[in-house]
CSV table of N, CA and C in Angstrom, one decimal:
chain,number,residue,atom,x,y,z
A,738,MET,N,83.8,-7.9,59.7
A,738,MET,CA,82.9,-6.8,60.2
A,738,MET,C,83.7,-6.0,61.2
A,739,PRO,N,83.7,-4.7,61.1
A,739,PRO,CA,84.4,-3.8,62.0
A,739,PRO,C,83.7,-3.9,63.4
A,740,LEU,N,84.5,-3.7,64.5
A,740,LEU,CA,83.9,-3.7,65.8
A,740,LEU,C,83.1,-2.5,66.1
A,741,VAL,N,83.5,-1.4,65.5
A,741,VAL,CA,82.9,-0.1,65.8
A,741,VAL,C,82.2,0.5,64.5
A,742,THR,N,81.0,0.9,64.7
A,742,THR,CA,80.3,1.6,63.6
A,742,THR,C,79.8,2.9,64.2
A,743,SER,N,79.6,3.9,63.4
A,743,SER,CA,79.1,5.2,63.9
A,743,SER,C,77.9,5.6,63.2
A,744,ASN,N,76.9,5.9,64.0
A,744,ASN,CA,75.6,6.4,63.5
A,744,ASN,C,75.0,7.3,64.6
A,745,SER,N,75.4,8.6,64.6
A,745,SER,CA,75.0,9.5,65.6
A,745,SER,C,73.5,9.8,65.7
A,746,ALA,N,72.8,9.4,64.6
A,746,ALA,CA,71.3,9.7,64.6
A,746,ALA,C,70.5,8.6,65.4
A,747,LEU,N,71.2,7.5,65.8
A,747,LEU,CA,70.5,6.5,66.5
A,747,LEU,C,70.3,6.8,68.0
A,748,PRO,N,69.2,6.5,68.6
A,748,PRO,CA,69.0,6.7,70.0
A,748,PRO,C,70.0,5.8,70.8
A,749,ALA,N,70.3,6.3,72.0
A,749,ALA,CA,71.3,5.6,72.8
A,749,ALA,C,71.0,4.1,73.0
A,750,ALA,N,69.8,3.8,73.3
A,750,ALA,CA,69.4,2.4,73.5
A,750,ALA,C,69.7,1.5,72.2
A,751,THR,N,69.4,2.1,71.1
A,751,THR,CA,69.7,1.4,69.8
A,751,THR,C,71.2,1.2,69.6
A,752,LYS,N,71.9,2.2,69.9
A,752,LYS,CA,73.4,2.2,69.8
A,752,LYS,C,73.9,1.1,70.7
A,753,ALA,N,73.4,1.0,72.0
A,753,ALA,CA,73.9,0.0,72.9
A,753,ALA,C,73.5,-1.4,72.4
A,754,GLN,N,72.3,-1.6,71.8
A,754,GLN,CA,71.9,-2.9,71.3
A,754,GLN,C,72.8,-3.2,70.1
A,755,GLN,N,73.2,-2.2,69.3
A,755,GLN,CA,74.1,-2.5,68.2
A,755,GLN,C,75.5,-2.9,68.6
A,756,ARG,N,76.0,-2.3,69.7
A,756,ARG,CA,77.3,-2.6,70.2
A,756,ARG,C,77.2,-4.0,70.8
A,757,HIS,N,76.1,-4.4,71.5
A,757,HIS,CA,76.0,-5.7,72.0
A,757,HIS,C,76.0,-6.7,70.9
A,758,ALA,N,75.3,-6.5,69.9
A,758,ALA,CA,75.2,-7.4,68.7
A,758,ALA,C,76.6,-7.6,68.1
A,759,GLN,N,77.3,-6.5,68.0
A,759,GLN,CA,78.7,-6.6,67.4
A,759,GLN,C,79.6,-7.4,68.3
A,760,LEU,N,79.5,-7.3,69.7
A,760,LEU,CA,80.2,-8.1,70.6
A,760,LEU,C,79.9,-9.5,70.4
A,761,VAL,N,78.7,-9.9,70.4
A,761,VAL,CA,78.3,-11.3,70.2
A,761,VAL,C,78.8,-11.8,68.9
A,762,GLU,N,78.7,-11.1,67.8
A,762,GLU,CA,79.2,-11.5,66.5
A,762,GLU,C,80.7,-11.8,66.6
A,763,HIS,N,81.4,-10.8,67.3
A,763,HIS,CA,82.9,-10.9,67.4
A,763,HIS,C,83.3,-12.2,68.2
A,764,LEU,N,82.6,-12.5,69.3
A,764,LEU,CA,82.9,-13.7,70.1
A,764,LEU,C,82.5,-14.9,69.3
A,765,CYS,N,81.4,-14.9,68.6
A,765,CYS,CA,80.9,-16.1,67.9
A,765,CYS,C,81.9,-16.4,66.7
A,766,ALA,N,82.7,-15.5,66.3
A,766,ALA,CA,83.6,-15.7,65.2
A,766,ALA,C,84.8,-16.6,65.7
A,767,ALA,N,85.0,-16.8,67.0
A,767,ALA,CA,86.0,-17.7,67.5
A,767,ALA,C,85.8,-19.1,67.0
A,768,ALA,N,86.8,-19.7,66.4
A,768,ALA,CA,86.6,-21.1,65.9
A,768,ALA,C,86.9,-22.2,66.9
A,769,ASN,N,87.6,-21.8,68.0
A,769,ASN,CA,87.9,-22.8,69.0
A,769,ASN,C,88.1,-22.1,70.4
A,770,ALA,N,88.4,-22.9,71.4
A,770,ALA,CA,88.6,-22.4,72.7
A,770,ALA,C,89.8,-21.4,72.8
A,771,ALA,N,90.8,-21.7,72.1
A,771,ALA,CA,92.0,-20.9,72.2
A,771,ALA,C,91.7,-19.5,71.6
A,772,GLN,N,91.0,-19.5,70.5
A,772,GLN,CA,90.6,-18.2,69.9
A,772,GLN,C,89.6,-17.4,70.8
A,773,MET,N,88.7,-18.1,71.4
A,773,MET,CA,87.8,-17.5,72.4
A,773,MET,C,88.5,-16.9,73.5
A,774,SER,N,89.5,-17.6,74.1
A,774,SER,CA,90.3,-17.2,75.2
A,774,SER,C,91.0,-15.9,74.8
A,775,GLN,N,91.6,-15.9,73.6
A,775,GLN,CA,92.3,-14.7,73.1
A,775,GLN,C,91.4,-13.5,73.0
A,776,ALA,N,90.2,-13.8,72.4
A,776,ALA,CA,89.2,-12.7,72.2
A,776,ALA,C,88.8,-12.1,73.6
A,777,LEU,N,88.5,-13.0,74.5
A,777,LEU,CA,88.1,-12.5,75.9
A,777,LEU,C,89.3,-11.7,76.6
A,778,GLU,N,90.5,-12.2,76.4
A,778,GLU,CA,91.6,-11.6,77.1
A,778,GLU,C,91.9,-10.2,76.4
A,779,ALA,N,91.6,-10.1,75.2
A,779,ALA,CA,91.8,-8.8,74.5
A,779,ALA,C,90.7,-7.8,74.9
A,780,LEU,N,89.5,-8.3,75.2
A,780,LEU,CA,88.4,-7.4,75.6
A,780,LEU,C,88.3,-7.0,77.0
A,781,LEU,N,88.7,-8.0,77.9
A,781,LEU,CA,88.4,-7.8,79.3
A,781,LEU,C,89.7,-7.8,80.2
A,782,THR,N,89.6,-7.1,81.3
A,782,THR,CA,90.7,-7.1,82.2
A,782,THR,C,90.8,-8.4,82.9
A,783,PRO,N,91.9,-8.8,83.6
A,783,PRO,CA,91.9,-10.0,84.3
A,783,PRO,C,90.8,-10.0,85.4
A,784,SER,N,90.6,-8.9,86.0
A,784,SER,CA,89.5,-8.9,87.1
A,784,SER,C,88.1,-9.1,86.5
A,785,GLU,N,87.9,-8.6,85.3
A,785,GLU,CA,86.6,-8.8,84.6
A,785,GLU,C,86.4,-10.3,84.2
A,786,LEU,N,87.5,-10.9,83.7
A,786,LEU,CA,87.5,-12.3,83.4
A,786,LEU,C,87.2,-13.2,84.6
A,787,LEU,N,87.9,-12.9,85.7
A,787,LEU,CA,87.6,-13.6,87.0
A,787,LEU,C,86.2,-13.5,87.4
A,788,SER,N,85.6,-12.3,87.3
A,788,SER,CA,84.3,-12.0,87.7
A,788,SER,C,83.3,-12.8,86.9
A,789,ILE,N,83.5,-12.9,85.6
A,789,ILE,CA,82.6,-13.7,84.7
A,789,ILE,C,82.8,-15.2,85.1
A,790,ALA,N,84.0,-15.6,85.2
A,790,ALA,CA,84.2,-17.0,85.6
A,790,ALA,C,83.5,-17.4,86.9
A,791,THR,N,83.6,-16.5,87.9
A,791,THR,CA,83.0,-16.7,89.2
A,791,THR,C,81.5,-16.8,89.0
A,792,ARG,N,80.9,-15.9,88.2
A,792,ARG,CA,79.4,-16.0,88.0
A,792,ARG,C,79.0,-17.3,87.4
A,793,LEU,N,79.8,-17.9,86.5
A,793,LEU,CA,79.5,-19.2,85.9
A,793,LEU,C,79.6,-20.3,87.0
A,794,GLU,N,80.7,-20.1,87.9
A,794,GLU,CA,80.8,-21.1,88.9
A,794,GLU,C,79.7,-21.0,89.9
A,795,ILE,N,79.2,-19.8,90.2
A,795,ILE,CA,78.0,-19.7,91.1
A,795,ILE,C,76.8,-20.5,90.5
A,796,ALA,N,76.6,-20.3,89.2
A,796,ALA,CA,75.5,-21.0,88.6
A,796,ALA,C,75.7,-22.5,88.7
A,797,ARG,N,76.9,-23.0,88.4
A,797,ARG,CA,77.2,-24.4,88.5
A,797,ARG,C,76.9,-25.0,89.9
A,798,LEU,N,77.4,-24.2,90.9
A,798,LEU,CA,77.2,-24.7,92.3
A,798,LEU,C,75.8,-24.7,92.7
A,799,LEU,N,75.0,-23.6,92.3
A,799,LEU,CA,73.6,-23.6,92.5
A,799,LEU,C,72.9,-24.8,91.9
A,800,LYS,N,73.2,-25.1,90.7
A,800,LYS,CA,72.6,-26.3,90.0
A,800,LYS,C,72.9,-27.5,90.7
A,801,ALA,N,74.1,-27.6,91.4
A,801,ALA,CA,74.5,-28.8,92.1
A,801,ALA,C,73.8,-28.9,93.5
A,802,GLY,N,73.1,-27.8,93.8
A,802,GLY,CA,72.3,-27.9,95.1
A,802,GLY,C,73.1,-27.3,96.3
A,803,ILE,N,74.2,-26.7,96.1
A,803,ILE,CA,74.9,-26.0,97.2
A,803,ILE,C,74.2,-24.8,97.6
A,804,THR,N,74.1,-24.6,98.9
A,804,THR,CA,73.4,-23.4,99.4
A,804,THR,C,74.1,-22.1,99.1
A,805,GLN,N,73.3,-21.1,99.0
A,805,GLN,CA,73.8,-19.7,98.7
A,805,GLN,C,74.9,-19.3,99.7
A,806,ARG,N,74.6,-19.5,100.9
A,806,ARG,CA,75.6,-19.1,101.9
A,806,ARG,C,76.9,-19.9,101.8
A,807,GLU,N,76.8,-21.2,101.5
A,807,GLU,CA,78.0,-22.0,101.3
A,807,GLU,C,78.8,-21.5,100.0
A,808,ILE,N,78.1,-21.2,99.0
A,808,ILE,CA,78.7,-20.7,97.8
A,808,ILE,C,79.5,-19.4,98.1
A,809,ALA,N,78.8,-18.5,98.7
A,809,ALA,CA,79.4,-17.2,99.1
A,809,ALA,C,80.7,-17.5,99.9
A,810,LYS,N,80.7,-18.4,100.8
A,810,LYS,CA,81.8,-18.7,101.6
A,810,LYS,C,82.9,-19.3,100.8
A,811,GLN,N,82.6,-20.3,100.0
A,811,GLN,CA,83.6,-21.1,99.1
A,811,GLN,C,84.3,-20.1,98.2
A,812,LEU,N,83.5,-19.2,97.5
A,812,LEU,CA,84.1,-18.4,96.5
A,812,LEU,C,84.5,-17.0,97.0
A,813,GLY,N,84.3,-16.7,98.2
A,813,GLY,CA,84.7,-15.4,98.7
A,813,GLY,C,83.9,-14.2,98.1
A,814,VAL,N,82.7,-14.4,97.8
A,814,VAL,CA,81.8,-13.4,97.3
A,814,VAL,C,80.7,-13.0,98.2
A,815,GLY,N,80.1,-11.9,98.0
A,815,GLY,CA,78.9,-11.5,98.8
A,815,GLY,C,77.7,-12.4,98.6
A,816,ILE,N,76.9,-12.5,99.6
A,816,ILE,CA,75.6,-13.2,99.4
A,816,ILE,C,74.8,-12.6,98.3
A,817,ALA,N,74.8,-11.3,98.2
A,817,ALA,CA,74.0,-10.6,97.1
A,817,ALA,C,74.4,-11.0,95.7
A,818,THR,N,75.7,-11.3,95.5
A,818,THR,CA,76.2,-11.8,94.2
A,818,THR,C,75.7,-13.2,93.9
A,819,VAL,N,75.6,-14.0,95.0
A,819,VAL,CA,75.1,-15.4,94.8
A,819,VAL,C,73.6,-15.3,94.5
A,820,THR,N,72.9,-14.4,95.3
A,820,THR,CA,71.4,-14.3,95.1
A,820,THR,C,71.1,-13.8,93.7
A,821,ARG,N,71.9,-12.9,93.2
A,821,ARG,CA,71.7,-12.4,91.8
A,821,ARG,C,71.9,-13.6,90.8
A,822,GLY,N,72.9,-14.4,91.0
A,822,GLY,CA,73.1,-15.6,90.2
A,822,GLY,C,71.9,-16.5,90.3
A,823,SER,N,71.4,-16.7,91.5
A,823,SER,CA,70.2,-17.5,91.7
A,823,SER,C,69.0,-17.0,90.9
A,824,ARG,N,68.8,-15.7,91.0
A,824,ARG,CA,67.7,-15.1,90.2
A,824,ARG,C,67.8,-15.4,88.7
A,825,GLU,N,69.0,-15.2,88.2
A,825,GLU,CA,69.3,-15.4,86.8
A,825,GLU,C,69.1,-16.8,86.4
A,826,LEU,N,69.5,-17.7,87.3
A,826,LEU,CA,69.4,-19.2,87.0
A,826,LEU,C,67.9,-19.5,87.0
A,827,LYS,N,67.1,-19.0,87.9
A,827,LYS,CA,65.7,-19.3,88.0
A,827,LYS,C,65.0,-18.7,86.8
A,828,ALA,N,65.5,-17.6,86.2
A,828,ALA,CA,64.9,-17.0,85.0
A,828,ALA,C,65.3,-17.7,83.7
A,829,GLY,N,66.1,-18.8,83.9
A,829,GLY,CA,66.5,-19.5,82.7
A,829,GLY,C,67.6,-18.9,81.9
A,830,LYS,N,68.4,-18.0,82.5
A,830,LYS,CA,69.4,-17.4,81.7
A,830,LYS,C,70.7,-18.1,81.6
A,831,PHE,N,70.9,-19.2,82.4
A,831,PHE,CA,72.1,-20.0,82.4
A,831,PHE,C,71.8,-21.3,81.7
A,832,LYS,N,72.3,-21.5,80.5
A,832,LYS,CA,72.0,-22.8,79.8
A,832,LYS,C,73.3,-23.6,79.7
A,833,ASP,N,73.1,-24.9,79.7
A,833,ASP,CA,74.3,-25.8,79.5
A,833,ASP,C,74.6,-25.8,78.0
A,834,HIS,N,75.8,-25.4,77.7
A,834,HIS,CA,76.3,-25.4,76.3
A,834,HIS,C,77.3,-26.4,76.0
A,835,SER,N,77.4,-27.4,76.9
A,835,SER,CA,78.5,-28.4,76.7
A,835,SER,C,78.0,-29.6,75.9
């Protein structure tokens, strides 16, 4: 399946949903961790990769009961970043996939 399709008649929201679905399909096509790593490195900058990894670490630390202030200090991120992660965790958006 190609990563890019063109349909200029679609509303912007639908186009965004279509691109999101294509991204998910592309990532799900990875057969193992090495392929997933390669796909992510092809799509994201090193800074974006670090940002995503940090968000996952925030969720892990929150689940472990570490305070938001301690997490911000440990990871060198703003308290607002940790609070956002806490909201997403409370909303059930971080699932264990191991």
